[in-house]
Amino acid sequence: MIVGFTLNGSPQRCEVPAHWTLLRMLRDAAGRTDAKHGCGEGVCGACAVFVDGVAVNSCSVLAPQVEGAAVETVAGLGADGELHPLQTEMVARGGVQCGFCTPGMVISAVEAVRIGAAGSEEEIRHSLAGNLCRCTGYGKIVGAVAAYRDGEPE
Ligand code: FES
Ligand code: FES
């Protein structure tokens, strides 16, 4: 079947089997490998993307469900070739090590700040509870999110 949607602002039509997940369609049909395949079962958050502005685990969404939707991966967050301010903070404050969790982490954190669910360290940690990181110990990620929330560049 053909699924029509917008991907980081550009119209996209992907021919995929109906049972494919959004994650598989993004990676294997649209070539968008910035959505990461971690657990594949909705647990790790590495595959998070925005669908119509809401963060979802793309491994838990079927491709046909995004027909007509606006899908945004982490690569779509920056503008004019610049990183999104949270990405800049993540790099500057050591919130990125191997980087595998980073795309999903950034998607979840941007949403948390946008909806007002990152007002304290505890809230940030709670908002990012569905995004697993094996490298950083989370502290530097939390610091980067707080700095982005407060608009205090490193
Ligand atoms: S790969 Fe989707 S939640 Fe882990
Ligand atoms: S930086 Fe390696 S998993 Fe988070």
mmCIF file of C-alpha atoms and ligand atoms in Angstrom:
data_model
loop_
_atom_site.group_PDB
_atom_site.id
_atom_site.type_symbol
_atom_site.label_atom_id
_atom_site.label_comp_id
_atom_site.label_asym_id
_atom_site.label_seq_id
_atom_site.Cartn_x
_atom_site.Cartn_y
_atom_site.Cartn_z
ATOM 1 C CA MET A 1 0.000 0.000 0.000
ATOM 2 C CA ILE A 2 1.033 3.620 -0.418
ATOM 3 C CA VAL A 3 1.150 5.862 2.634
ATOM 4 C CA GLY A 4 1.109 9.621 2.040
ATOM 5 C CA PHE A 5 2.301 11.965 4.776
ATOM 6 C CA THR A 6 4.678 14.838 5.315
ATOM 7 C CA LEU A 7 8.140 14.087 6.644
ATOM 8 C CA ASN A 8 10.022 16.992 8.168
ATOM 9 C CA GLY A 9 7.821 19.285 6.114
ATOM 10 C CA SER A 10 8.194 17.558 2.748
ATOM 11 C CA PRO A 11 5.467 15.489 1.079
ATOM 12 C CA GLN A 12 6.288 11.796 1.158
ATOM 13 C CA ARG A 13 4.729 8.724 -0.407
ATOM 14 C CA CYS A 14 6.035 5.352 0.688
ATOM 15 C CA GLU A 15 4.997 2.008 -0.721
ATOM 16 C CA VAL A 16 5.106 -0.414 2.202
ATOM 17 C CA PRO A 17 3.372 -3.559 3.431
ATOM 18 C CA ALA A 18 0.445 -2.646 5.673
ATOM 19 C CA HIS A 19 1.983 -4.432 8.645
ATOM 20 C CA TRP A 20 5.145 -2.329 8.676
ATOM 21 C CA THR A 21 5.648 -0.009 11.596
ATOM 22 C CA LEU A 22 6.166 3.714 11.186
ATOM 23 C CA LEU A 23 9.755 3.162 12.346
ATOM 24 C CA ARG A 24 10.428 0.629 9.628
ATOM 25 C CA MET A 25 8.822 2.844 6.999
ATOM 26 C CA LEU A 26 10.932 5.814 8.081
ATOM 27 C CA ARG A 27 14.176 3.849 8.073
ATOM 28 C CA ASP A 28 13.718 1.346 5.250
ATOM 29 C CA ALA A 29 11.429 3.186 2.836
ATOM 30 C CA ALA A 30 12.108 6.868 3.511
ATOM 31 C CA GLY A 31 15.795 6.537 4.450
ATOM 32 C CA ARG A 32 15.396 8.468 7.681
ATOM 33 C CA THR A 33 17.768 6.617 9.981
ATOM 34 C CA ASP A 34 17.757 9.293 12.684
ATOM 35 C CA ALA A 35 14.776 7.458 14.182
ATOM 36 C CA LYS A 36 16.643 4.656 15.983
ATOM 37 C CA HIS A 37 15.624 1.024 16.273
ATOM 38 C CA GLY A 38 16.307 0.028 19.843
ATOM 39 C CA CYS A 39 13.981 -2.415 21.577
ATOM 40 C CA GLY A 40 11.355 -2.473 18.841
ATOM 41 C CA GLU A 41 8.622 -2.936 21.407
ATOM 42 C CA GLY A 42 7.789 0.461 22.873
ATOM 43 C CA VAL A 43 10.130 0.395 25.851
ATOM 44 C CA CYS A 44 13.313 2.376 25.113
ATOM 45 C CA GLY A 45 12.141 5.563 23.375
ATOM 46 C CA ALA A 46 14.991 5.564 20.829
ATOM 47 C CA CYS A 47 12.499 5.613 17.959
ATOM 48 C CA ALA A 48 10.453 8.596 19.170
ATOM 49 C CA VAL A 49 9.171 11.017 16.538
ATOM 50 C CA PHE A 50 6.437 13.612 16.393
ATOM 51 C CA VAL A 51 3.186 12.681 14.662
ATOM 52 C CA ASP A 52 1.007 15.754 14.282
ATOM 53 C CA GLY A 53 3.048 17.356 17.038
ATOM 54 C CA VAL A 54 2.711 14.546 19.564
ATOM 55 C CA ALA A 55 5.723 12.424 20.526
ATOM 56 C CA VAL A 56 5.165 8.724 19.827
ATOM 57 C CA ASN A 57 7.323 5.640 19.751
ATOM 58 C CA SER A 58 7.380 4.962 16.029
ATOM 59 C CA CYS A 59 7.968 1.231 16.586
ATOM 60 C CA SER A 60 4.521 1.094 18.169
ATOM 61 C CA VAL A 61 2.637 2.833 15.347
ATOM 62 C CA LEU A 62 1.667 1.084 12.120
ATOM 63 C CA ALA A 63 2.718 2.857 8.956
ATOM 64 C CA PRO A 64 -0.856 3.254 7.608
ATOM 65 C CA GLN A 65 -1.799 5.143 10.770
ATOM 66 C CA VAL A 66 0.171 8.194 9.628
ATOM 67 C CA GLU A 67 -1.693 8.583 6.351
ATOM 68 C CA GLY A 68 -2.209 12.351 5.971
ATOM 69 C CA ALA A 69 -0.218 13.152 9.119
ATOM 70 C CA ALA A 70 2.776 15.400 9.703
ATOM 71 C CA VAL A 71 5.725 13.300 10.861
ATOM 72 C CA GLU A 72 8.811 14.975 12.259
ATOM 73 C CA THR A 73 12.069 13.272 13.201
ATOM 74 C CA VAL A 74 14.881 14.854 15.166
ATOM 75 C CA ALA A 75 16.501 15.929 11.901
ATOM 76 C CA GLY A 76 13.503 18.155 11.265
ATOM 77 C CA LEU A 77 13.844 20.147 14.476
ATOM 78 C CA GLY A 78 16.680 22.458 13.532
ATOM 79 C CA ALA A 79 16.317 25.338 11.103
ATOM 80 C CA ASP A 80 18.565 26.861 8.439
ATOM 81 C CA GLY A 81 21.196 24.160 8.914
ATOM 82 C CA GLU A 82 21.515 24.894 12.630
ATOM 83 C CA LEU A 83 20.921 22.460 15.454
ATOM 84 C CA HIS A 84 17.817 22.873 17.561
ATOM 85 C CA PRO A 85 18.760 24.740 20.783
ATOM 86 C CA LEU A 86 18.221 21.601 22.855
ATOM 87 C CA GLN A 87 20.578 19.657 20.590
ATOM 88 C CA THR A 88 23.167 22.386 21.118
ATOM 89 C CA GLU A 89 22.755 22.107 24.882
ATOM 90 C CA MET A 90 22.974 18.317 24.754
ATOM 91 C CA VAL A 91 26.302 18.514 22.947
ATOM 92 C CA ALA A 92 27.694 21.362 25.042
ATOM 93 C CA ARG A 93 26.774 19.792 28.381
ATOM 94 C CA GLY A 94 27.822 16.222 27.698
ATOM 95 C CA GLY A 95 24.326 14.817 27.305
ATOM 96 C CA VAL A 96 25.460 12.870 24.235
ATOM 97 C CA GLN A 97 27.882 9.973 24.434
ATOM 98 C CA CYS A 98 27.247 7.127 21.985
ATOM 99 C CA GLY A 99 24.254 9.133 20.744
ATOM 100 C CA PHE A 100 21.934 6.212 20.176
ATOM 101 C CA CYS A 101 19.292 7.456 22.601
ATOM 102 C CA THR A 102 19.708 11.093 21.626
ATOM 103 C CA PRO A 103 17.158 11.474 18.798
ATOM 104 C CA GLY A 104 14.334 10.046 20.882
ATOM 105 C CA MET A 105 15.529 11.821 24.001
ATOM 106 C CA VAL A 106 15.466 15.175 22.209
ATOM 107 C CA ILE A 107 11.972 14.560 20.815
ATOM 108 C CA SER A 108 10.619 13.679 24.272
ATOM 109 C CA ALA A 109 12.383 16.571 25.977
ATOM 110 C CA VAL A 110 11.228 19.146 23.438
ATOM 111 C CA GLU A 111 7.672 17.974 24.010
ATOM 112 C CA ALA A 112 8.105 18.014 27.794
ATOM 113 C CA VAL A 113 9.268 21.627 27.749
ATOM 114 C CA ARG A 114 6.558 22.628 25.285
ATOM 115 C CA ILE A 115 3.728 21.199 27.397
ATOM 116 C CA GLY A 116 5.154 22.472 30.675
ATOM 117 C CA ALA A 117 6.199 19.075 32.003
ATOM 118 C CA ALA A 118 9.814 20.010 32.657
ATOM 119 C CA GLY A 119 9.500 22.586 35.401
ATOM 120 C CA SER A 120 11.861 20.855 37.834
ATOM 121 C CA GLU A 121 14.572 18.220 37.749
ATOM 122 C CA GLU A 122 12.059 15.704 39.039
ATOM 123 C CA GLU A 123 9.579 16.600 36.290
ATOM 124 C CA ILE A 124 12.259 16.331 33.614
ATOM 125 C CA ARG A 125 13.293 12.904 34.887
ATOM 126 C CA HIS A 126 9.658 11.818 34.974
ATOM 127 C CA SER A 127 9.022 13.132 31.453
ATOM 128 C CA LEU A 128 12.064 11.254 30.122
ATOM 129 C CA ALA A 129 11.323 8.028 31.997
ATOM 130 C CA GLY A 130 10.393 6.320 28.731
ATOM 131 C CA ASN A 131 13.746 7.133 27.123
ATOM 132 C CA LEU A 132 16.557 4.834 28.168
ATOM 133 C CA CYS A 133 20.222 5.833 28.064
ATOM 134 C CA ARG A 134 22.998 3.363 28.801
ATOM 135 C CA CYS A 135 25.821 5.900 28.729
ATOM 136 C CA THR A 136 25.290 9.214 30.448
ATOM 137 C CA GLY A 137 23.701 8.443 33.785
ATOM 138 C CA TYR A 138 21.006 10.975 32.789
ATOM 139 C CA GLY A 139 22.332 13.859 34.892
ATOM 140 C CA LYS A 140 23.875 15.743 31.985
ATOM 141 C CA ILE A 141 20.802 15.188 29.857
ATOM 142 C CA VAL A 142 18.627 16.630 32.604
ATOM 143 C CA GLY A 143 20.979 19.602 32.870
ATOM 144 C CA ALA A 144 20.772 20.212 29.140
ATOM 145 C CA VAL A 145 16.979 20.092 29.175
ATOM 146 C CA ALA A 146 16.856 22.536 32.099
ATOM 147 C CA ALA A 147 19.210 24.923 30.303
ATOM 148 C CA TYR A 148 17.134 24.728 27.134
ATOM 149 C CA ARG A 149 13.957 25.321 29.148
ATOM 150 C CA ASP A 150 15.536 28.363 30.794
ATOM 151 C CA GLY A 151 17.126 29.656 27.596
ATOM 152 C CA GLU A 152 20.566 29.684 29.174
ATOM 153 C CA PRO A 153 23.059 28.670 26.519
ATOM 154 C CA GLU A 154 26.295 27.068 27.701
HETATM 155 S S1 FES B 1 12.624 1.048 19.459
HETATM 156 FE FE1 FES B 1 10.711 1.961 19.809
HETATM 157 S S2 FES B 1 10.551 2.168 21.960
HETATM 158 FE FE2 FES B 1 12.430 1.078 21.640
HETATM 159 S S1 FES B 2 24.276 8.387 24.930
HETATM 160 FE FE1 FES B 2 24.520 6.243 24.616
HETATM 161 S S2 FES B 2 22.555 5.426 25.073
HETATM 162 FE FE2 FES B 2 22.407 7.511 25.630
#
